[in-house]
Tab-separated table of C-alpha atoms and ligand atoms in Angstrom:
chain	number	residue	atom	x	y	z
A	1	MET	CA	76.637	-67.544	13.805
A	2	HIS	CA	79.408	-69.394	12.043
A	3	THR	CA	79.916	-69.138	8.293
A	4	ILE	CA	80.309	-72.485	6.580
A	5	PRO	CA	83.922	-72.713	5.317
A	6	GLN	CA	84.634	-73.089	1.599
A	7	ARG	CA	85.895	-76.517	0.582
A	8	GLN	CA	89.117	-76.432	-1.430
A	9	SER	CA	88.273	-79.708	-3.166
A	10	ILE	CA	85.181	-78.347	-4.942
A	11	PRO	CA	85.464	-75.527	-7.507
A	12	GLN	CA	84.045	-72.404	-5.901
A	13	ALA	CA	81.403	-71.938	-8.578
A	14	SER	CA	79.909	-75.375	-7.825
A	15	GLN	CA	80.019	-75.210	-4.048
A	16	ALA	CA	76.753	-73.400	-3.510
A	17	ALA	CA	75.007	-75.926	-5.717
A	18	VAL	CA	76.196	-79.060	-3.918
A	19	VAL	CA	77.343	-78.316	-0.372
A	20	ASP	CA	75.125	-78.086	2.738
A	21	ARG	CA	72.014	-77.339	0.716
A	22	ARG	CA	69.821	-77.926	3.751
A	23	ILE	CA	72.023	-76.553	6.518
A	24	GLU	CA	70.672	-73.185	7.579
A	25	LYS	CA	73.652	-72.297	9.758
A	26	THR	CA	76.298	-73.887	11.945
A	27	VAL	CA	77.174	-72.718	15.443
A	28	PRO	CA	80.379	-73.710	17.272
A	29	LEU	CA	79.877	-76.295	20.015
A	30	VAL	CA	81.777	-76.102	23.312
A	31	THR	CA	84.315	-78.928	23.566
A	32	PRO	CA	83.852	-81.663	26.182
A	33	LEU	CA	87.144	-80.654	27.812
A	34	ALA	CA	86.128	-76.993	28.109
A	35	LEU	CA	82.832	-77.980	29.756
A	36	HIS	CA	84.574	-80.414	32.102
A	37	ASP	CA	87.047	-77.664	33.065
A	38	GLU	CA	84.197	-75.253	33.715
A	39	LEU	CA	82.157	-77.794	35.698
A	40	PRO	CA	84.675	-80.308	37.056
A	41	LEU	CA	83.970	-83.580	38.796
A	42	SER	CA	85.662	-83.566	42.196
A	43	ASP	CA	87.356	-86.648	43.615
A	44	SER	CA	84.570	-87.122	46.146
A	45	LEU	CA	81.818	-86.924	43.498
A	46	ALA	CA	83.801	-89.265	41.240
A	47	ARG	CA	83.648	-91.733	44.136
A	48	THR	CA	79.849	-91.294	44.255
A	49	VAL	CA	79.670	-92.104	40.527
A	50	VAL	CA	81.954	-95.127	40.754
A	51	ASP	CA	80.183	-96.465	43.847
A	52	GLY	CA	76.786	-95.908	42.192
A	53	ARG	CA	77.804	-97.820	39.058
A	54	GLN	CA	79.215	-100.672	41.130
A	55	ALA	CA	76.079	-100.797	43.266
A	56	VAL	CA	73.908	-101.017	40.122
A	57	ALA	CA	76.124	-103.768	38.684
A	58	ASP	CA	75.929	-105.664	41.982
A	59	VAL	CA	72.124	-105.595	41.896
A	60	LEU	CA	72.105	-106.664	38.237
A	61	ASN	CA	74.469	-109.534	38.993
A	62	GLY	CA	72.558	-110.706	42.057
A	63	VAL	CA	75.462	-109.905	44.393
A	64	ASP	CA	73.123	-107.442	46.104
A	65	ASP	CA	69.532	-108.655	46.540
A	66	ARG	CA	67.968	-105.187	46.574
A	67	LEU	CA	65.819	-103.796	43.783
A	68	LEU	CA	67.219	-101.099	41.499
A	69	VAL	CA	64.681	-98.286	41.210
A	70	VAL	CA	65.203	-95.655	38.516
A	71	VAL	CA	62.794	-92.916	39.500
A	72	GLY	CA	62.297	-89.317	38.484
A	73	PRO	CA	60.761	-87.036	35.887
A	74	CYS	CA	60.090	-88.170	32.347
A	75	SER	CA	62.260	-85.227	31.332
A	76	VAL	CA	63.970	-82.302	33.009
A	77	HIS	CA	62.808	-78.962	31.637
A	78	ASP	CA	63.415	-76.865	34.756
A	79	ALA	CA	66.635	-77.558	36.650
A	80	LYS	CA	65.295	-75.915	39.829
A	81	ALA	CA	62.299	-78.254	40.025
A	82	ALA	CA	64.481	-81.266	39.244
A	83	LEU	CA	66.851	-80.351	42.068
A	84	GLU	CA	63.954	-79.894	44.466
A	85	TYR	CA	62.774	-83.358	43.453
A	86	ALA	CA	66.262	-84.744	44.166
A	87	GLU	CA	66.236	-83.079	47.588
A	88	ARG	CA	62.967	-84.842	48.416
A	89	LEU	CA	64.125	-88.156	46.991
A	90	ARG	CA	67.429	-88.274	48.846
A	91	PRO	CA	66.109	-88.933	52.400
A	92	VAL	CA	63.553	-91.432	51.108
A	93	ALA	CA	66.264	-93.289	49.199
A	94	GLU	CA	68.321	-93.378	52.374
A	95	ARG	CA	65.413	-94.588	54.508
A	96	LEU	CA	64.517	-97.407	52.079
A	97	SER	CA	68.091	-98.363	51.253
A	98	ASP	CA	67.783	-101.715	53.029
A	99	GLY	CA	65.578	-102.859	50.139
A	100	LEU	CA	66.055	-100.385	47.291
A	101	LEU	CA	68.960	-98.966	45.350
A	102	VAL	CA	67.505	-95.664	44.203
A	103	VAL	CA	68.891	-93.962	41.085
A	104	MET	CA	67.317	-90.679	40.031
A	105	ARG	CA	66.057	-90.420	36.444
A	106	VAL	CA	67.588	-87.194	35.149
A	107	TYR	CA	66.654	-87.330	31.471
A	108	PHE	CA	67.827	-84.570	29.141
A	109	GLU	CA	67.313	-86.163	25.722
A	110	LYS	CA	63.861	-87.102	24.447
A	111	PRO	CA	63.388	-89.350	21.417
A	112	ARG	CA	60.149	-88.314	19.704
A	113	SER	CA	57.729	-90.549	17.805
A	114	THR	CA	57.238	-87.731	15.320
A	115	LEU	CA	57.763	-84.182	16.536
A	116	GLY	CA	57.982	-82.461	19.899
A	117	TRP	CA	60.406	-80.879	22.340
A	118	LYS	CA	63.634	-82.887	22.225
A	119	GLY	CA	64.839	-82.235	25.732
A	120	LEU	CA	66.835	-79.762	27.752
A	121	ILE	CA	70.189	-80.371	26.074
A	122	ASN	CA	68.734	-79.760	22.618
A	123	ASP	CA	66.463	-76.880	23.553
A	124	PRO	CA	66.952	-75.425	27.042
A	125	GLY	CA	64.915	-72.326	26.139
A	126	LEU	CA	61.853	-74.523	25.398
A	127	ASP	CA	61.297	-72.320	22.366
A	128	GLY	CA	63.036	-74.068	19.504
A	129	SER	CA	66.059	-71.765	19.678
A	130	GLY	CA	68.322	-74.803	20.139
A	131	ASP	CA	71.023	-73.365	22.406
A	132	VAL	CA	72.815	-76.684	22.832
A	133	ASN	CA	75.816	-75.087	24.563
A	134	ARG	CA	73.541	-73.768	27.292
A	135	GLY	CA	71.703	-77.089	27.399
A	136	LEU	CA	74.896	-79.065	27.981
A	137	ARG	CA	76.051	-76.600	30.634
A	138	THR	CA	72.720	-76.724	32.496
A	139	ALA	CA	72.613	-80.514	32.290
A	140	ARG	CA	76.124	-80.992	33.618
A	141	HIS	CA	75.561	-78.497	36.407
A	142	LEU	CA	72.355	-80.213	37.517
A	143	LEU	CA	73.941	-83.677	37.429
A	144	LEU	CA	76.741	-82.418	39.680
A	145	GLN	CA	74.180	-80.963	42.096
A	146	VAL	CA	72.235	-84.232	42.267
A	147	LEU	CA	75.461	-86.176	42.823
A	148	GLU	CA	76.356	-83.723	45.570
A	149	LEU	CA	73.230	-84.927	47.390
A	150	GLY	CA	74.628	-88.463	47.191
A	151	LEU	CA	72.166	-89.789	44.607
A	152	PRO	CA	73.401	-91.747	41.561
A	153	VAL	CA	71.820	-90.530	38.308
A	154	GLY	CA	70.337	-92.269	35.272
A	155	CYS	CA	70.168	-90.759	31.770
A	156	GLU	CA	69.012	-91.895	28.357
A	157	PHE	CA	71.688	-91.533	25.688
A	158	LEU	CA	70.216	-90.468	22.394
A	159	ASP	CA	72.710	-88.278	20.579
A	160	PRO	CA	76.030	-90.092	19.996
A	161	ILE	CA	78.073	-86.917	20.678
A	162	THR	CA	76.594	-85.765	24.008
A	163	PRO	CA	77.954	-88.612	26.211
A	164	GLN	CA	81.410	-87.027	26.037
A	165	TYR	CA	79.945	-84.065	27.934
A	166	ILE	CA	78.047	-85.793	30.734
A	167	ALA	CA	78.671	-89.563	30.808
A	168	ASP	CA	81.370	-89.251	33.469
A	169	LEU	CA	78.573	-88.319	35.901
A	170	VAL	CA	76.105	-91.074	35.037
A	171	GLY	CA	75.589	-94.242	37.106
A	172	TRP	CA	72.978	-95.962	34.927
A	173	GLY	CA	72.262	-95.396	31.223
A	174	ALA	CA	69.353	-96.244	28.960
A	175	ILE	CA	68.916	-96.843	25.270
A	176	GLY	CA	65.313	-96.106	24.442
A	177	ALA	CA	62.699	-98.117	22.624
A	178	ARG	CA	63.053	-96.086	19.423
A	179	THR	CA	66.840	-96.459	19.121
A	180	VAL	CA	67.480	-99.935	20.517
A	181	GLU	CA	67.781	-101.385	17.003
A	182	SER	CA	70.307	-98.754	15.943
A	183	GLN	CA	73.884	-99.895	15.431
A	184	VAL	CA	75.081	-96.436	16.426
A	185	HIS	CA	73.483	-96.803	19.871
A	186	ARG	CA	74.653	-100.365	20.367
A	187	GLN	CA	78.235	-99.347	19.549
A	188	LEU	CA	77.930	-96.370	21.850
A	189	SER	CA	76.707	-98.623	24.676
A	190	SER	CA	79.689	-100.926	24.199
A	191	GLY	CA	81.920	-98.044	25.240
A	192	LEU	CA	79.847	-96.481	28.016
A	193	SER	CA	81.357	-96.789	31.489
A	194	MET	CA	78.098	-97.598	33.299
A	195	PRO	CA	75.457	-100.365	33.131
A	196	VAL	CA	72.999	-99.699	30.286
A	197	GLY	CA	69.346	-100.752	30.097
A	198	MET	CA	68.032	-101.675	26.634
A	199	LYS	CA	64.312	-101.137	26.193
A	200	ASN	CA	62.061	-103.364	24.139
A	201	ARG	CA	60.937	-101.779	20.854
A	202	PRO	CA	57.712	-99.688	20.776
A	203	ASP	CA	55.997	-102.461	18.766
A	204	GLY	CA	56.809	-104.913	21.570
A	205	SER	CA	59.819	-106.714	20.090
A	206	ILE	CA	61.930	-107.946	22.984
A	207	SER	CA	64.351	-109.879	20.815
A	208	THR	CA	65.587	-106.578	19.356
A	209	ALA	CA	66.634	-105.475	22.849
A	210	VAL	CA	68.195	-108.883	23.489
A	211	ASP	CA	70.168	-108.448	20.239
A	212	ALA	CA	71.233	-104.992	21.469
A	213	ILE	CA	72.525	-106.431	24.766
A	214	LYS	CA	74.574	-108.988	22.824
A	215	ALA	CA	75.882	-106.454	20.343
A	216	ALA	CA	76.922	-103.993	23.039
A	217	SER	CA	78.701	-106.649	25.089
A	218	VAL	CA	81.625	-106.896	22.674
A	219	PRO	CA	84.265	-104.413	21.425
A	220	HIS	CA	83.485	-102.112	18.489
A	221	VAL	CA	85.287	-99.529	16.393
A	222	PHE	CA	83.404	-96.460	15.245
A	223	THR	CA	83.747	-92.766	14.667
A	224	GLY	CA	83.011	-90.112	17.241
A	225	ILE	CA	84.731	-87.273	19.033
A	226	ASP	CA	87.425	-87.284	21.684
A	227	HIS	CA	87.575	-85.095	24.813
A	228	ASP	CA	88.989	-82.213	22.808
A	229	GLY	CA	86.000	-82.429	20.496
A	230	ALA	CA	88.237	-83.635	17.650
A	231	PRO	CA	87.007	-86.348	15.272
A	232	ALA	CA	88.266	-89.684	16.533
A	233	ILE	CA	88.137	-93.401	15.884
A	234	LEU	CA	86.851	-94.964	19.098
A	235	HIS	CA	87.839	-98.526	19.982
A	236	THR	CA	85.577	-99.827	22.755
A	237	ARG	CA	85.987	-102.717	25.194
A	238	GLY	CA	82.399	-103.971	25.240
A	239	ASN	CA	79.896	-103.529	28.064
A	240	PRO	CA	79.074	-106.624	30.172
A	241	ASP	CA	76.453	-104.756	32.234
A	242	CYS	CA	73.760	-104.219	29.602
A	243	HIS	CA	70.348	-105.584	30.504
A	244	LEU	CA	66.743	-105.712	29.367
A	245	VAL	CA	64.078	-103.137	30.241
A	246	LEU	CA	60.478	-104.211	29.622
A	247	ARG	CA	58.429	-101.089	28.869
A	248	GLY	CA	55.311	-102.542	27.265
A	249	SER	CA	54.281	-101.614	23.742
A	250	ASP	CA	51.717	-99.913	21.591
A	251	GLY	CA	49.875	-103.246	21.736
A	252	GLY	CA	49.795	-103.618	25.524
A	253	PRO	CA	51.837	-104.254	28.659
A	254	ASN	CA	54.596	-106.789	29.258
A	255	TYR	CA	55.080	-106.540	33.038
A	256	ASP	CA	52.929	-109.580	33.953
A	257	ALA	CA	54.599	-112.760	35.225
A	258	GLU	CA	54.049	-114.568	31.915
A	259	SER	CA	55.699	-111.782	29.894
A	260	VAL	CA	58.614	-111.637	32.322
A	261	ALA	CA	59.050	-115.415	32.024
A	262	GLY	CA	58.936	-115.094	28.213
A	263	ALA	CA	61.638	-112.433	28.336
A	264	GLN	CA	63.747	-114.647	30.614
A	265	GLU	CA	63.428	-117.442	28.071
A	266	LEU	CA	64.689	-115.164	25.268
A	267	LEU	CA	67.642	-114.084	27.400
A	268	ARG	CA	68.430	-117.682	28.327
A	269	LYS	CA	68.360	-118.776	24.679
A	270	ALA	CA	70.701	-115.915	23.795
A	271	GLY	CA	73.116	-117.038	26.526
A	272	LEU	CA	72.542	-113.867	28.534
A	273	ALA	CA	71.882	-113.327	32.220
A	274	GLU	CA	68.173	-113.606	33.043
A	275	ARG	CA	67.719	-110.197	34.612
A	276	VAL	CA	64.983	-107.756	33.840
A	277	VAL	CA	64.163	-104.173	34.787
A	278	VAL	CA	60.454	-103.405	34.421
A	279	ASP	CA	59.294	-99.928	33.424
A	280	SER	CA	55.965	-99.126	35.059
A	281	SER	CA	55.323	-96.279	32.627
A	282	HIS	CA	55.190	-96.003	28.811
A	283	GLY	CA	53.468	-98.994	27.156
A	284	ASN	CA	53.064	-100.669	30.550
A	285	SER	CA	50.846	-97.863	31.865
A	286	ARG	CA	49.504	-96.805	28.466
A	287	LYS	CA	51.071	-93.480	29.470
A	288	ASP	CA	48.423	-93.014	32.165
A	289	HIS	CA	50.318	-92.014	35.309
A	290	ARG	CA	47.456	-93.268	37.495
A	291	ARG	CA	48.213	-96.786	36.283
A	292	GLN	CA	51.863	-96.688	37.334
A	293	PRO	CA	51.157	-97.555	41.009
A	294	VAL	CA	49.043	-100.495	39.823
A	295	VAL	CA	51.827	-101.736	37.547
A	296	ALA	CA	54.477	-101.191	40.228
A	297	GLY	CA	52.209	-103.038	42.700
A	298	GLU	CA	52.009	-106.045	40.380
A	299	ILE	CA	55.761	-106.032	39.845
A	300	GLY	CA	56.191	-105.834	43.622
A	301	ALA	CA	53.875	-108.844	43.995
A	302	GLN	CA	56.088	-110.863	41.627
A	303	VAL	CA	59.148	-109.857	43.620
A	304	ALA	CA	57.470	-110.643	46.951
A	305	ALA	CA	56.510	-114.067	45.555
A	306	GLY	CA	60.199	-114.794	45.057
A	307	ASN	CA	60.934	-113.728	41.478
A	308	ARG	CA	64.669	-112.991	41.314
A	309	ALA	CA	64.811	-112.226	37.599
A	310	VAL	CA	63.157	-108.859	38.249
A	311	VAL	CA	66.134	-106.803	39.381
A	312	GLY	CA	64.740	-103.328	38.877
A	313	VAL	CA	61.806	-101.016	38.336
A	314	MET	CA	61.498	-97.725	36.492
A	315	LEU	CA	59.031	-95.073	37.656
A	316	GLU	CA	58.165	-91.740	36.056
A	317	SER	CA	57.528	-89.281	38.848
A	318	PHE	CA	57.727	-85.541	39.456
A	319	LEU	CA	56.673	-83.005	42.077
A	320	THR	CA	53.212	-82.474	40.584
A	321	GLU	CA	51.264	-85.347	39.026
A	322	GLY	CA	50.198	-85.519	35.387
A	323	ARG	CA	51.532	-83.589	32.436
A	324	GLN	CA	51.062	-80.302	30.645
A	325	ASP	CA	51.519	-79.067	27.110
A	326	LEU	CA	54.338	-76.721	26.330
A	327	ASP	CA	52.308	-73.625	25.530
A	328	PRO	CA	54.234	-70.349	25.055
A	329	THR	CA	51.094	-68.337	25.831
A	330	ARG	CA	50.810	-69.521	29.439
A	331	GLU	CA	53.032	-70.096	32.412
A	332	LEU	CA	54.009	-73.678	33.121
A	333	THR	CA	52.859	-75.443	36.292
A	334	TYR	CA	55.905	-75.849	38.530
A	335	GLY	CA	57.276	-79.367	38.844
A	336	GLN	CA	54.951	-80.942	36.259
A	337	SER	CA	56.150	-82.921	33.242
A	338	ILE	CA	56.021	-81.421	29.750
A	339	THR	CA	56.535	-84.856	28.185
A	340	ASP	CA	54.892	-88.027	29.553
A	341	ALA	CA	52.571	-87.879	32.564
A	342	CYS	CA	54.259	-88.611	35.896
A	343	MET	CA	53.089	-89.756	39.313
A	344	GLY	CA	53.064	-87.008	41.927
A	345	TRP	CA	55.392	-87.013	44.916
A	346	GLU	CA	53.092	-88.533	47.573
A	347	THR	CA	52.118	-91.448	45.315
A	348	THR	CA	55.764	-92.019	44.474
A	349	GLU	CA	56.745	-92.281	48.112
A	350	ALA	CA	54.004	-94.850	48.743
A	351	VAL	CA	55.053	-96.858	45.666
A	352	LEU	CA	58.676	-96.872	46.832
A	353	GLU	CA	57.625	-98.095	50.290
A	354	ASN	CA	55.663	-100.966	48.716
A	355	LEU	CA	58.606	-101.977	46.561
A	356	ARG	CA	60.878	-102.026	49.602
A	357	ASP	CA	58.361	-104.214	51.434
A	358	ALA	CA	58.318	-106.563	48.436
A	359	VAL	CA	62.091	-106.997	48.649
A	360	VAL	CA	61.865	-107.713	52.369
A	361	ALA	CA	59.139	-110.285	51.647
A	362	ARG	CA	61.313	-111.924	48.962
A	363	ARG	CA	64.066	-112.371	51.535
A	364	GLY	CA	61.574	-113.756	54.026
B	401	LIG	O1	59.337	-90.816	27.426
B	401	LIG	C1	58.922	-89.984	26.642
B	401	LIG	C2	58.119	-90.299	25.469
B	401	LIG	O2	57.386	-91.450	25.646
B	401	LIG	C3	58.972	-90.428	24.259
B	401	LIG	O3	59.878	-89.368	24.209
B	401	LIG	C4	58.096	-90.429	23.024
B	401	LIG	O4	57.187	-89.425	23.115
B	401	LIG	P1	56.188	-89.056	21.946
B	401	LIG	O5	55.570	-90.305	21.442
B	401	LIG	O6	55.230	-88.125	22.616
B	401	LIG	O7	56.989	-88.348	20.899
B	402	LIG	C1	61.562	-92.362	26.048
B	402	LIG	C2	61.484	-93.175	27.070
B	402	LIG	O1	61.039	-94.417	27.065
B	402	LIG	P1	60.803	-95.383	25.821
B	402	LIG	O2	62.085	-95.369	25.046
B	402	LIG	O3	60.496	-96.656	26.478
B	402	LIG	O4	59.658	-94.826	25.050
B	402	LIG	C3	61.848	-92.734	28.428
B	402	LIG	O5	62.046	-93.585	29.314
B	402	LIG	O6	61.955	-91.526	28.606
């Protein structure tokens, strides 16, 4: 535990009354540089990251006519199970690579509607102890292992500090439905080195995500930390590879052809590229994992019918289907989500095959 230092500018007698009244304690955080030194990115893995980002950008820009598929667990809570998933995904990604560019969802940060586990970086012990140093270490280690298999990785960025620790490993980024309106996240996206998907808001607003794409496309200046962990003023270049992710809403889905056409119209009016990634989970499946294959099937049908605006699909999938509650009184089922329900492995493989066939049909 770290004691909170006295501030010289406030008379000592007044400090206790005004400073950090609701901070229980502060704990030193490892610096990005120290973590990078401990878990370095080799030249060959850096090539995997760069190639992955370029491949994603090529699909987004229509240079590559394959479909981007971001597939994997809703959240990683057990690095061993996530790595086993990656080991299964790798040969399938290779086999279907004529039609699909597969990026593994390796999500460590969970935005909550109200309360709940906030992900492996925030709470790797799954017990509220909040050992963020361990969380960052575990996350970086796992990302390196997945890259070692040759798979590009996708992460949601939620906390504005954590990208300095892991973003060098990420091929595709997401800004979630709950933060897409936030200036902090739009500024952050403008400086991220990879393509970033902006989700529509939970209430269904797509124009908010379109605004986010515009905002993130230009340079910004904001405060953050540098690689040494020191406070810094960050001047970004702007990110031209941001794009829309349709994830449905509390009110219903938005993956149907009419909704996709409506989204294209909004993008066109905003002067942005008409490219859309469709999330088969969340509002589009009403969080029922058994609906994801149906949604993915309908997206595949649009692709097979020639729709070129749909450039990608997101799937939530894990080793074991469904979800489970985080209950300290019982052992967790291996390879099953503790956040949103996921498709199981066999279903996932079949869904991926169908999506590949859809791409082949679109070429036909
Ligand atoms: O993807 C995960 C969840 O949908 C997201 O974190 C919100 O979850 P919640 O509504 O259960 O908090
Ligand atoms: C939180 C997620 O999605 P959304 O922001 O669409 O709810 C997610 O993809 O993990």
